[in-house]
Short mmCIF file of C-alpha atoms and ligand atoms in Angstrom, two decimals:
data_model
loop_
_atom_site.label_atom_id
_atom_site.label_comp_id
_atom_site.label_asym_id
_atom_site.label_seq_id
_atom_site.Cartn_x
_atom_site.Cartn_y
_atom_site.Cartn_z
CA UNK A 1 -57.80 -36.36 -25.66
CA UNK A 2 -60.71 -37.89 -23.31
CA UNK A 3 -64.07 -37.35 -24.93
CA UNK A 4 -66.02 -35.21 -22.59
CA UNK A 5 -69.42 -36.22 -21.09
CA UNK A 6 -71.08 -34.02 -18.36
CA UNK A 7 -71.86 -36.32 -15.42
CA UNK A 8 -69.52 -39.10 -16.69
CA UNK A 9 -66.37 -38.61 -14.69
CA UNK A 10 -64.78 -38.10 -17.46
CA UNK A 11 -60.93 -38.72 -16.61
CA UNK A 12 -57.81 -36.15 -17.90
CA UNK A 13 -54.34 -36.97 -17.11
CA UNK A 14 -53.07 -33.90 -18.96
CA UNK A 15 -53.44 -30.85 -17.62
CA UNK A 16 -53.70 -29.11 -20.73
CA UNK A 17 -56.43 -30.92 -21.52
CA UNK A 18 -58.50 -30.47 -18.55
CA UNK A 19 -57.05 -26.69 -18.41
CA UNK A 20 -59.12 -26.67 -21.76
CA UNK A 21 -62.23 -27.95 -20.64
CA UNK A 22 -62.64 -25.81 -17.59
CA UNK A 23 -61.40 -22.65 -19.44
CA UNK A 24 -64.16 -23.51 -22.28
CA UNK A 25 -66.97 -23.70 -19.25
CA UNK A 26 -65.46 -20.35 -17.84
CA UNK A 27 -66.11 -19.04 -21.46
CA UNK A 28 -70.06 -19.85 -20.89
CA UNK A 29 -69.64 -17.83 -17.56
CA UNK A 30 -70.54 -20.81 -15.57
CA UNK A 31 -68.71 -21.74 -12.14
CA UNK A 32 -66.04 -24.40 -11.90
CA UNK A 33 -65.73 -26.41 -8.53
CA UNK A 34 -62.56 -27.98 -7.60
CA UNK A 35 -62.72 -30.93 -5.13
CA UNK A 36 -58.88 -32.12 -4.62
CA UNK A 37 -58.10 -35.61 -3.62
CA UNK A 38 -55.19 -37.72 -2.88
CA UNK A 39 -58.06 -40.80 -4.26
CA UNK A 40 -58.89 -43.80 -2.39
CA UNK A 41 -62.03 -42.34 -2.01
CA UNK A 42 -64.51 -42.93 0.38
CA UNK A 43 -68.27 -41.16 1.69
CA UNK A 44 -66.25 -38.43 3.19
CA UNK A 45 -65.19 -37.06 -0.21
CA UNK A 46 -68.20 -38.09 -1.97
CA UNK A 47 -69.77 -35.62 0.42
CA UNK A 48 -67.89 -32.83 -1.38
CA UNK A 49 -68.87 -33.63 -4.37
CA UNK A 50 -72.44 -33.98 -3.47
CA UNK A 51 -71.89 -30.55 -2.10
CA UNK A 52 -70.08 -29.26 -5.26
CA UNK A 53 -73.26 -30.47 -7.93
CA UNK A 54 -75.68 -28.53 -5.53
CA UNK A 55 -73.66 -25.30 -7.37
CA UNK A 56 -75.98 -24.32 -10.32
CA UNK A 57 -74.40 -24.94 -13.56
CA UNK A 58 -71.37 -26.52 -12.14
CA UNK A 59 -68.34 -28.21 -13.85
CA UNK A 60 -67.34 -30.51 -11.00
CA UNK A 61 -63.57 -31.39 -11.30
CA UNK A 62 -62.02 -33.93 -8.73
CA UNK A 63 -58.46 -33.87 -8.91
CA UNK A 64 -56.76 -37.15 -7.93
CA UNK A 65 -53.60 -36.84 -7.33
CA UNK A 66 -50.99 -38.31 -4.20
CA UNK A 67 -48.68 -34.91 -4.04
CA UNK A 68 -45.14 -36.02 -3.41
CA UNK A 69 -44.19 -32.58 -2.46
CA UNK A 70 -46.27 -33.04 0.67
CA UNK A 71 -44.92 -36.03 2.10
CA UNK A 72 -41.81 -36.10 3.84
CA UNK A 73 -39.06 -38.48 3.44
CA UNK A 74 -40.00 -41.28 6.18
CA UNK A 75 -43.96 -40.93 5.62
CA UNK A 76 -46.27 -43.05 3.55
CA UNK A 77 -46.04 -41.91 -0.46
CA UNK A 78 -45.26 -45.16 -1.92
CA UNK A 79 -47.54 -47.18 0.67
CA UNK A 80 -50.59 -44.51 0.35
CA UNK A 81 -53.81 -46.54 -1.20
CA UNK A 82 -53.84 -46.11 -5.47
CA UNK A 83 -57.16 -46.88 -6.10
CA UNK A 84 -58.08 -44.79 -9.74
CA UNK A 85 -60.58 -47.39 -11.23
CA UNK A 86 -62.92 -47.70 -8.40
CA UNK A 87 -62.55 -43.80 -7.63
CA UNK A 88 -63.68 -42.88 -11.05
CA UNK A 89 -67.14 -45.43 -10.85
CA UNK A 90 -68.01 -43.97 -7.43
CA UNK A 91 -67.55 -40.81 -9.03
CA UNK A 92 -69.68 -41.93 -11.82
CA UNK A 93 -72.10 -43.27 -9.64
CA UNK A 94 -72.65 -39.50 -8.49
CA UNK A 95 -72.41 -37.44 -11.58
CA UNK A 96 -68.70 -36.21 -10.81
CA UNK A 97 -67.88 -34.33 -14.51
CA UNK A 98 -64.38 -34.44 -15.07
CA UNK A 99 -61.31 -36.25 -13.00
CA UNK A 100 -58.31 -35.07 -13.43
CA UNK A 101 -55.50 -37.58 -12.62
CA UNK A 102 -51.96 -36.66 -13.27
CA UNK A 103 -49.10 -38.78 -13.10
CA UNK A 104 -46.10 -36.30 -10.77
CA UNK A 105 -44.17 -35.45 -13.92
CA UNK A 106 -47.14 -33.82 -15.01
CA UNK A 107 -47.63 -32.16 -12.25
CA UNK A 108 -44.00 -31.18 -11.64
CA UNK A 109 -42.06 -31.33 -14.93
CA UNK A 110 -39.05 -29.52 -13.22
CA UNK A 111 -39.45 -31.45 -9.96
CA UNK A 112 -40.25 -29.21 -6.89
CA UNK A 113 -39.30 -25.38 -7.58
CA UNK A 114 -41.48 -22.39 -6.99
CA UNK A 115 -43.43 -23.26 -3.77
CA UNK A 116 -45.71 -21.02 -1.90
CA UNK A 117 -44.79 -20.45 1.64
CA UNK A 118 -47.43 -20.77 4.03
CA UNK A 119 -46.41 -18.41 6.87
CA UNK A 120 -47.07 -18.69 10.94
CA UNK A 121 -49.90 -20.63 10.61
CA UNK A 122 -48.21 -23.37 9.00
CA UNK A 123 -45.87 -24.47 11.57
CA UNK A 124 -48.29 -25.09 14.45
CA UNK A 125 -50.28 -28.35 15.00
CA UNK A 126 -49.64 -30.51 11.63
CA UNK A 127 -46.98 -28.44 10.28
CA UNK A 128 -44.85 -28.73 13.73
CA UNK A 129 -45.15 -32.47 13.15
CA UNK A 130 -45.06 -32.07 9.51
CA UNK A 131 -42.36 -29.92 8.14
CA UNK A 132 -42.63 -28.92 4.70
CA UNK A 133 -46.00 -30.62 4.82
CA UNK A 134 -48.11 -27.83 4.02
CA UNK A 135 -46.08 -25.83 1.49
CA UNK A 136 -46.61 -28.79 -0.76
CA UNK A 137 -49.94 -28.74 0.17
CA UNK A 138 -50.35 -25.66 -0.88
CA UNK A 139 -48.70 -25.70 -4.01
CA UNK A 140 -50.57 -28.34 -5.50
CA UNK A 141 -53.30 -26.82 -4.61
CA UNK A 142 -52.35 -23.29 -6.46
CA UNK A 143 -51.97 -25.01 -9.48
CA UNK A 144 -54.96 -27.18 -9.61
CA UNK A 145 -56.87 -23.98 -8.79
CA UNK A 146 -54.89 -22.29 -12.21
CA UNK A 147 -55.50 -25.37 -14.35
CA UNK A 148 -58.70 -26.04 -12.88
CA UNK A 149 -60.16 -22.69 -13.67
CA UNK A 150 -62.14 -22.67 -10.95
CA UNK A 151 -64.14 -20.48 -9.30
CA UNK A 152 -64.80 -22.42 -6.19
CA UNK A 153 -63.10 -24.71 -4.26
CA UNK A 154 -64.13 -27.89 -1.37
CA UNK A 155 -62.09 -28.86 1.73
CA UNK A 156 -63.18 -31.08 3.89
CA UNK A 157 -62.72 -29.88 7.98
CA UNK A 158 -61.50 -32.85 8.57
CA UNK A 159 -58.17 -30.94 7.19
CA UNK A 160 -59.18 -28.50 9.23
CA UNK A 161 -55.58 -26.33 9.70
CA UNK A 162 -55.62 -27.45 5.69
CA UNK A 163 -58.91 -25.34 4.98
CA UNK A 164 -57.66 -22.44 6.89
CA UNK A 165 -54.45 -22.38 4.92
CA UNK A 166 -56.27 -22.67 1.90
CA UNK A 167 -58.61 -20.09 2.51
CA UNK A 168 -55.51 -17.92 3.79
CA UNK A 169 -53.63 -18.03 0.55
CA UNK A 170 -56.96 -17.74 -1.07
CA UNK A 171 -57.21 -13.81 0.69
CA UNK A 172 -53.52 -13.19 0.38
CA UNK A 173 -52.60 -14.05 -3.37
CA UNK A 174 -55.72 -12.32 -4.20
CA UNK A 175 -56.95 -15.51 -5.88
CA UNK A 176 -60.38 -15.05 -7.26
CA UNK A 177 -61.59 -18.55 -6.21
CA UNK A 178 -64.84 -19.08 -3.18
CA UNK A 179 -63.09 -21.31 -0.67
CA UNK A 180 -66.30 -23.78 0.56
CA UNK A 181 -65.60 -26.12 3.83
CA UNK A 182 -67.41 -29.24 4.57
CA UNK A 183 -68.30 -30.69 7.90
CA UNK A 184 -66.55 -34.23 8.55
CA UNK A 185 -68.52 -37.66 7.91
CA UNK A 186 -67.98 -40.18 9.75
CA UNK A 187 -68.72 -43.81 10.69
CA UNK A 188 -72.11 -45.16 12.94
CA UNK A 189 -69.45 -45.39 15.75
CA UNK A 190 -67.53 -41.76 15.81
CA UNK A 191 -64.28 -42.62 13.60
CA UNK A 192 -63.73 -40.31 11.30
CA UNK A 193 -63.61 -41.81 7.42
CA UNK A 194 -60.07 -41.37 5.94
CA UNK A 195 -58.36 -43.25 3.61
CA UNK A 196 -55.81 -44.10 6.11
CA UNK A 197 -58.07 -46.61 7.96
CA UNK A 198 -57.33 -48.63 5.20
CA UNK A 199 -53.95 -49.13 7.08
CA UNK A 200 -55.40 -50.26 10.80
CA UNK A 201 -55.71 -53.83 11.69
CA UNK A 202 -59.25 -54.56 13.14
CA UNK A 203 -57.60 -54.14 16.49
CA UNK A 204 -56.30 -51.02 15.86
CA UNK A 205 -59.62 -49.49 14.32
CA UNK A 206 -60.75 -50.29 17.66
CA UNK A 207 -58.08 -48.11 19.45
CA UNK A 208 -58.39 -45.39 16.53
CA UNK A 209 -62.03 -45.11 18.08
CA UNK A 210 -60.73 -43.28 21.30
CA UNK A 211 -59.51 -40.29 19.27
CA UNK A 212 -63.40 -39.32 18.78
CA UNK A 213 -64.25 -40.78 21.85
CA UNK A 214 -61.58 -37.80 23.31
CA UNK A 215 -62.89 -35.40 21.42
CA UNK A 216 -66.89 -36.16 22.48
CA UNK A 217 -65.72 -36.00 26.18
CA UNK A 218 -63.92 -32.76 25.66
CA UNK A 219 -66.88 -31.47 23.69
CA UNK A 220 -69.11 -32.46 26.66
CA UNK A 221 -67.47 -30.72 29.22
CA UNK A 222 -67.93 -27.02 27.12
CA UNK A 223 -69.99 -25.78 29.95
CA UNK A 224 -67.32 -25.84 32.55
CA UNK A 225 -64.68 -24.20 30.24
CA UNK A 226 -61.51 -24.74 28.14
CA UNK A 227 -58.92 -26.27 31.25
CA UNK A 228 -62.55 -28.79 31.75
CA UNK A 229 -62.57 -29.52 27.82
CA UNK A 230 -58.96 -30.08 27.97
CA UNK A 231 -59.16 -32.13 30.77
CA UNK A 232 -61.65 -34.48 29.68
CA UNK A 233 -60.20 -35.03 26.26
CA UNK A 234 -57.01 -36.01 27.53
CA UNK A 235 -57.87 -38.25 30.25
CA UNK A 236 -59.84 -40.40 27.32
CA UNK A 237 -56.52 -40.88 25.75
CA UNK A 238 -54.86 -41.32 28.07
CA UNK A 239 -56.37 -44.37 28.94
CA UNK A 240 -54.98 -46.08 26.06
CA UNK A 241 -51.16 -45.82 26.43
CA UNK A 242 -50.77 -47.75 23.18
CA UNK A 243 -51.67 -44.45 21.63
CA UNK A 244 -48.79 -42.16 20.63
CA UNK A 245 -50.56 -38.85 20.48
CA UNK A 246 -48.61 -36.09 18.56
CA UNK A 247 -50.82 -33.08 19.96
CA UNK A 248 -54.14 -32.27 21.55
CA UNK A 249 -54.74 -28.85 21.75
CA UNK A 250 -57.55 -26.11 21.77
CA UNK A 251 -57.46 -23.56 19.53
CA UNK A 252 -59.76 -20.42 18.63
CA UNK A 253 -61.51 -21.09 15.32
CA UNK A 254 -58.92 -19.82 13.76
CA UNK A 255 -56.38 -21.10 15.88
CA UNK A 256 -55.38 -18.37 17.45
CA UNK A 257 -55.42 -18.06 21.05
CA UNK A 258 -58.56 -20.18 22.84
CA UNK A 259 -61.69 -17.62 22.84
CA UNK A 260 -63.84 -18.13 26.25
CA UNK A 261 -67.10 -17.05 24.68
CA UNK A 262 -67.04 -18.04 21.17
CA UNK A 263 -66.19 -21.05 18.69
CA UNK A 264 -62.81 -22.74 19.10
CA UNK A 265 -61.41 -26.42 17.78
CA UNK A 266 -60.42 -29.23 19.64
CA UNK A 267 -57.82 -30.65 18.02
CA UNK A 268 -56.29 -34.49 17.80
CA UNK A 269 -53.31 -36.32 16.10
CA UNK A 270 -52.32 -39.53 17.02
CA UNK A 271 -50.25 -42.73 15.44
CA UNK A 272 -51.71 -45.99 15.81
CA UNK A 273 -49.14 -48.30 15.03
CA UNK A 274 -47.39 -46.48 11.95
CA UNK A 275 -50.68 -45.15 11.09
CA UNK A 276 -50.97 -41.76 11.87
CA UNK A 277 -54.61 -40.56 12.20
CA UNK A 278 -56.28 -36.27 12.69
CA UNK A 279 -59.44 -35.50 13.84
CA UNK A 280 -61.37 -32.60 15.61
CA UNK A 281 -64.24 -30.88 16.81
CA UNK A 282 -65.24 -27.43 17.07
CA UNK A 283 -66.35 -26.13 20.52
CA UNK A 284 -68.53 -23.63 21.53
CA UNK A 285 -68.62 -21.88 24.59
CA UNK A 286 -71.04 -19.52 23.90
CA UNK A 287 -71.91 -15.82 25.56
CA UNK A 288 -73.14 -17.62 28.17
CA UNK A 289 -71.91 -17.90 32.03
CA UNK A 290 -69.93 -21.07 32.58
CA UNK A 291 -71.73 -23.04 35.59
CA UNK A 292 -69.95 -25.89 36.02
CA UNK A 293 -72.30 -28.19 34.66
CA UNK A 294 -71.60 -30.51 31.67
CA UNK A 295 -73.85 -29.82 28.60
CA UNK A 296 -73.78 -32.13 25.51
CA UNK A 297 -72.65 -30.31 22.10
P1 AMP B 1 -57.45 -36.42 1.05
O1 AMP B 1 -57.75 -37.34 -0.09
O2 AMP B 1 -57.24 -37.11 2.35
O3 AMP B 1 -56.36 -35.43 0.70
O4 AMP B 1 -58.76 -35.55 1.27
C1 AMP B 1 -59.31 -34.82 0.21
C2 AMP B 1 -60.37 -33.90 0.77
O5 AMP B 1 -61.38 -34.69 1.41
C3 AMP B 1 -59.84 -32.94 1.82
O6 AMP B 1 -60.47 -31.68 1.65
C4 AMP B 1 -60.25 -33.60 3.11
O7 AMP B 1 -60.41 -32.70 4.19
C5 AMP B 1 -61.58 -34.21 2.71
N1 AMP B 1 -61.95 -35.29 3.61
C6 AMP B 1 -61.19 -36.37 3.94
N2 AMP B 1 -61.83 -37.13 4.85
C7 AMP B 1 -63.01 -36.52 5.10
C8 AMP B 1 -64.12 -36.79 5.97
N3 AMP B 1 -64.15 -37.87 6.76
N4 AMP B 1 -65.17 -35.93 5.96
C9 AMP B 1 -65.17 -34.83 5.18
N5 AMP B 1 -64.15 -34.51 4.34
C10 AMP B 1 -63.09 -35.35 4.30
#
């Protein structure tokens, strides 16, 4: 058993030891928050975390984990960044509490079995291009909410379809957890930080630049409407041929049908070289009349 230190990162690789620590906080009727990670971490999910300590009282729990049940057979499981030590000091380094880190047969004893289902939602934009993808997804995340104890939860919109799902199963298993999203940090330059850029040459960083750059240009042309948006963004990437994008679409916010007057996403996923990269942005057009003229976001 790890000896527990508030602040100290403290790191559990069984989960009925961290199931005993968060159900001893519970106890003291203080709030859990979960922030789930595949690791490799970087500013984007310290930013969760920062946002988890700013709960009063919190136990903040960072799950590290690389979910097999989420990959599919030709993606990147055994290639995806392992990075525990350094993970744990930057989580140090911000007062994380606990870490839980299982190895998969902790996580999956019986190999994959039950599985929640995530309905219409999950077969559009990632889970067209990723079947299976987000039932995995989801299951981890259903049981790091029950051994987590928590009583709130942080996704970053970077994920953004992943947050929505989240917060979906959240309403419809009656789960008594607060679902929090977190906007999207990214570099000086526009590229979203995810571990993935570990994977691009310098080159290809470069070319991984446009898929922001798309998304700015379609952001700038909100005034003039959603073909204008559309329009904008796609002519950016289509510039670079190298690019294979696997969609570009805009959504409602909750990506339903595009609303005319109110928030939508703009939404981007593209492979660069094998390295397949998401990013998006929402878009507002407002209650105002459209006139044609660009306005920045
Ligand atoms: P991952 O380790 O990629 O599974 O991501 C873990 C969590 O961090 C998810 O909720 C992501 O949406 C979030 N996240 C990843 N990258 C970023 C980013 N650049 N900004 C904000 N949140 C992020």
């Amino acid at each position: 058993m790890s000896t527990f230190q508030p602040g100290q990162a403290t790191v559990f690789h069984a989960a009925s030891e961290i199931a005993q620590l968060t159900r001893a906080w519970r106890k003291l009727a203080r709030p859990v928050v979960l922030v789930p990670t595949m690791g490799a971490l970087h500013a984007g999910h310290l930013s969760l975390v920062t946002q988890a300590k700013r709960i009063p009282g919190a136990l903040v729990v960072v799950s590290i984990f690389v979910n097999p049940t989420q990959f599919g057979p030709s993606e990147d499981l055994a290639a995806y960044p392992r990075t525990l030590e350094t993970d744990v000091e930057k989580l140090r380094a911000i007062g994380a509490d606990a870490v839980f880190a299982p190895a998969a047969e902790e996580m999956y004893p019986h190999g994959p079995r039950t599985m929640i289902t995530p309905g219409p939602l999950g077969d559009i934009l990632e889970g067209a291009s990723r079947p299976g993808h987000f039932a995995g997804m989801l299951t981890i995340v259903h049981k790091l909410m029950q051994l987590s104890h928590c009583t709130h939860a942080i996704f970053g919109e970077k994920d953004y379809q992943q947050l929505l799902l989240v917060q979906q199963m959240v309403t419809d298993l009656n789960l008594d957890v607060q679902v929090i999203g977190s906007a999207i940090v990214r570099e000086t330059d526009g590229l979203a930080l995810s571990s993935r850029n570990a994977y691009l040459s310098t080159e290809q960083r470069e070319l991984a630049l446009t898929l922001s750059a798309a998304l700015t240009a379609g952001a700038y042309h909100a005034g003039q409407g959603p073909e204008a948006v559309l329009a904008a963004a796609q002519a950016v990437l289509e510039a670079q041929p190298s690019i294979a994008v696997d969609y570009l679409e805009l959504r409602g916010a909750q990506l339903g049908d595009v609303d005319p007057r109110g928030a939508n996403r703009l939404l981007v996923a593209a492979r660069i070289g094998s390295t397949r990269l998401l990013d998006n942005v929402g878009i507002d057009f407002g209650s105002e009349e459209v006139t044609g003229q660009p306005r920045p976001s």
